[in-house]
Structures are given as structure tokens and as C-alpha cells.
Coordinates of C-alpha atoms and ligand atoms in Angstrom, one line a residue:
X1 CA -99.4 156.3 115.0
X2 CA -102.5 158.5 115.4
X3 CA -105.4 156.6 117.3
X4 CA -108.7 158.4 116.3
X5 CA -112.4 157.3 117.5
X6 CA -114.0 159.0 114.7
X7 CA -112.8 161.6 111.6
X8 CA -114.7 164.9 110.7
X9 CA -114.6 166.6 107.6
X10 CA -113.1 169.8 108.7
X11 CA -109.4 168.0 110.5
X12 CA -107.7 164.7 108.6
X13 CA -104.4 163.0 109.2
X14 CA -101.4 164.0 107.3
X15 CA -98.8 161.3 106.6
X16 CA -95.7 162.5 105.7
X17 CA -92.5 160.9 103.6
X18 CA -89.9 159.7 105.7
X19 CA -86.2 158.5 104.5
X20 CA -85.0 155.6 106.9
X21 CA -81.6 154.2 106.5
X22 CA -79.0 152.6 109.4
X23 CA -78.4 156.2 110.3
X24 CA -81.9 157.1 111.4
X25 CA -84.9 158.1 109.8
X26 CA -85.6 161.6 108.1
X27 CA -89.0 163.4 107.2
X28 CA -89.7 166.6 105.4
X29 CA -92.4 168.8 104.4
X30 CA -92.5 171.1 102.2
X31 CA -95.2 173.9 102.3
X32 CA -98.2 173.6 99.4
X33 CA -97.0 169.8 98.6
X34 CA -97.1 167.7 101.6
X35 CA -99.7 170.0 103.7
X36 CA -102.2 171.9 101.6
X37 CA -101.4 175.3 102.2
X38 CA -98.0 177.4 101.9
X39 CA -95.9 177.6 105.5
X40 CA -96.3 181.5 106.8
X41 CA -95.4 180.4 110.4
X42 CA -94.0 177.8 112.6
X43 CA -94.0 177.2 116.3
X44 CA -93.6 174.6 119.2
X45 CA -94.8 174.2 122.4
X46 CA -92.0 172.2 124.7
X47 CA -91.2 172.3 128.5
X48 CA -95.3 171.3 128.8
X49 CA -96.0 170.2 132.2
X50 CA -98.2 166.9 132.0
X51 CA -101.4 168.0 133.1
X52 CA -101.2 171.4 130.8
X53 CA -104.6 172.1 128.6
X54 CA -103.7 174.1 125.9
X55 CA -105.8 175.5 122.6
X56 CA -109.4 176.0 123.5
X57 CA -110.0 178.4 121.2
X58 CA -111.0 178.3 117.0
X59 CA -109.8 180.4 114.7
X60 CA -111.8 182.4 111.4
X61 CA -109.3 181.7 108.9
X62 CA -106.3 179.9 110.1
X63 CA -105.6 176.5 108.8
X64 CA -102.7 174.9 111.2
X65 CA -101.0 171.3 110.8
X66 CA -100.3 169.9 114.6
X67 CA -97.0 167.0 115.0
X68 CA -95.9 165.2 118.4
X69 CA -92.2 165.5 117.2
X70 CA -91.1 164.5 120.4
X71 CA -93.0 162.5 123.2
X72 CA -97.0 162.3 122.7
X73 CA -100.3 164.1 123.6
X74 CA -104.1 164.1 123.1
X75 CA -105.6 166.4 120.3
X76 CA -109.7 167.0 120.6
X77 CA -110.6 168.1 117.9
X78 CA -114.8 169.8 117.6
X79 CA -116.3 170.9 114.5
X80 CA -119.4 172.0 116.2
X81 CA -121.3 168.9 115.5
X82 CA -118.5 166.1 116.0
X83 CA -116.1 165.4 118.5
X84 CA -112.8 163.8 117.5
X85 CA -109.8 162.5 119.4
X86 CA -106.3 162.0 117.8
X87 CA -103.6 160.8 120.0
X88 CA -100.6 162.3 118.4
X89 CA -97.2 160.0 119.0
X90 CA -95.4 159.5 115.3
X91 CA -93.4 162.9 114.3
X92 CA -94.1 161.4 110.8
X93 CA -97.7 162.1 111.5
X94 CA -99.6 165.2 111.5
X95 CA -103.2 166.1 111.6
X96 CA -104.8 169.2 109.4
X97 CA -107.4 171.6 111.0
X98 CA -109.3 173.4 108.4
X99 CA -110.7 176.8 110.1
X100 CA -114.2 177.0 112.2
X101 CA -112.3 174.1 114.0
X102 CA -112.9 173.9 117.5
X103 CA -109.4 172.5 119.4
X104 CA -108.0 171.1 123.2
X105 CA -104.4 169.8 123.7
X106 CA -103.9 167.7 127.0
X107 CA -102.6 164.4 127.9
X108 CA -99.2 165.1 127.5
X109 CA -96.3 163.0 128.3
X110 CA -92.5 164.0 129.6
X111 CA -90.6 165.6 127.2
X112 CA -93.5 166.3 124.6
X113 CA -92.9 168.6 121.7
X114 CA -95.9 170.3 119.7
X115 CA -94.9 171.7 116.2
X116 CA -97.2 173.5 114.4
X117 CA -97.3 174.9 110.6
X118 CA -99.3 177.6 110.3
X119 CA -101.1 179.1 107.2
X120 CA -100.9 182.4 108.1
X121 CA -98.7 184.7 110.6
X122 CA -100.0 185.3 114.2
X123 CA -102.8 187.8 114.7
X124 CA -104.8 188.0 117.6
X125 CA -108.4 188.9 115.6
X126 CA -108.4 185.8 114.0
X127 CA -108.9 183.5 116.8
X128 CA -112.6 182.7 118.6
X129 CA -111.8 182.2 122.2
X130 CA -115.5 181.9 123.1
X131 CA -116.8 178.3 122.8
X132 CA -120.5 179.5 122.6
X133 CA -119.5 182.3 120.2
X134 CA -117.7 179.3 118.2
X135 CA -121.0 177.5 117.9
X136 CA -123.0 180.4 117.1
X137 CA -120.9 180.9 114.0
X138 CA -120.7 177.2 112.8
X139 CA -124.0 176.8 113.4
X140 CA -125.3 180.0 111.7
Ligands
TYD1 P1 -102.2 180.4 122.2 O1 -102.4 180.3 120.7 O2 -103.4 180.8 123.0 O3 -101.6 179.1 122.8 P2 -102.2 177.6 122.8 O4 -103.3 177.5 121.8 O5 -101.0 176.7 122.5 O6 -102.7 177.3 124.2 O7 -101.0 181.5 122.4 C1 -100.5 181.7 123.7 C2 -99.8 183.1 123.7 O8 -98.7 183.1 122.8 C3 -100.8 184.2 123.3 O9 -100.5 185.3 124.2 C4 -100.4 184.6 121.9 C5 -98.9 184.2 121.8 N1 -98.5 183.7 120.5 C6 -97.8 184.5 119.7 O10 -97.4 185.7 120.0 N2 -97.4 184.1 118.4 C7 -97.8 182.9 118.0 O11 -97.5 182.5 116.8 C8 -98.6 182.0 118.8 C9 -99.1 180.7 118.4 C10 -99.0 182.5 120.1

């Protein structure tokens, strides 16, 4: 379950299909149907110590969907007017960022897992690692 104090336009919570039976439950995505843009790249952070910060940074272009598959961990989320906190702990529930999206990771517990789908493949020129160069653009 994803506890959020407040939602902004520009990230939303994803909730995907899951197939429980005695065996275990089972959840899939596929890309363009159950996120809203086609898969180009997928990656997972793991072996995070507790107190590890990761993101700050925004990206031009890049739309990304973020799941705790494993464990749990804090998600601040800044569109340059609002501030958003998800706390990501259901693998079965994912949270979109649209680009011009502003994004810290902390809070993590033992044994966390971060997997994130990716609209496009890595490249370095599309990401904003400057928070007041991040608000110059969203703010015009
Ligand atoms: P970064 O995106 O800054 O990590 P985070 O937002 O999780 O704190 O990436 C860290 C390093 O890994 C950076 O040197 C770029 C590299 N990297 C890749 O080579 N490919 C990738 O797909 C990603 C996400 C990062």
C-alpha cells in the first residue's frame, strides 16, 4: 500500500493486476497497457544501505514507473510547486513520474528492491541535476 499526503498532476499511482492462488500471488505489466508508455529500459537498485538518498535529480523527457518489489522506501516526489510523499511497500503498486518531475528516494528498509521501467534508454543529457536549474525550467 502507497501512503501519500497529497497527489500532483505530474506523478500518480499505478495499480497493477495481480493473479493470487494457494501458490502465491503473480503480477505483470506489460509496456503501453498497464503503464502508459512502451518499456525501453529496466533497472533496480538493491544492496541499498538504510540511510542511502538516491535520485535528486529531474529529467527533460524521461517518464519512469518506480515499484518497492522487495522491502519498502520513501518516494518525494516535487513538481516545482508541490511536494508529494509516497511510501512505496506493495510490489503490486507503482507510482508514474511524468517528466519536469523533481525526485528523492530515502527511507529505505533491509533488503529493499527499487525496480524501475523506463520510457526511454539511459542518456546522461536528459537528466537536470541542478535543483535551481529544475525550477527555472518548470517555472519558465
Ligand atoms: P542515477 O540515475 O543518478 O541513480 P539514482 O537516481 O538511483 O540515484 O545513476 C547512477 C549512475 O548509474 C550514473 O553514473 C549513471 C548510471 N546509470 C546507467 O549507466 N544506466 C542507467 O540506466 C541508470 C539508471 C544509471
Amino acid at each position: 500500500m502507497i501512503n501519500k499526503n497529497e497527489m500532483t498532476s505530474r506523478s500518480s499511482i499505478i495499480d497493477l493486476p495481480v493473479v493470487s492462488d494457494p501458490r502465491g500471488d503473480l503480477t505483470f505489466i506489460e509496456g503501453a497497457r498497464h503503464v502508459p508508455f512502451q518499456i525501453a529500459r529496466v533497472y533496480f537498485l538493491y544492496n541499498i544501505p538504510v540511510d542511502s538518498l538516491r535520485g535528486g535529480h529531474a529529467h527533460h523527457e524521461l517518464e519512469q514507473v518506480l515499484f518497492a518489489l522487495s522491502g519498502s522506501f520513501r518516494l518525494k516526489v516535487d513538481d516545482g510547486t508541490t511536494t508529494t510523499d509516497y511510501w512505496l511497500r506493495n510490489p503490486r503498486q507503482g507510482v508514474h513520474l511524468r517528466n519536469l518531475v523533481w525526485r528523492e528516494i530515502d527511507c529505505f528498509s533491509q533488503g529493499a528492491v527499487c525496480m524501475v521501467l523506463a520510457s526511454q534508454p539511459y542518456e546522461e543529457s536528459d537528466y537536470i541535476r541542478d535543483y535551481d536549474a529544475f525550477l527555472g525550467i518548470v517555472r519558465g
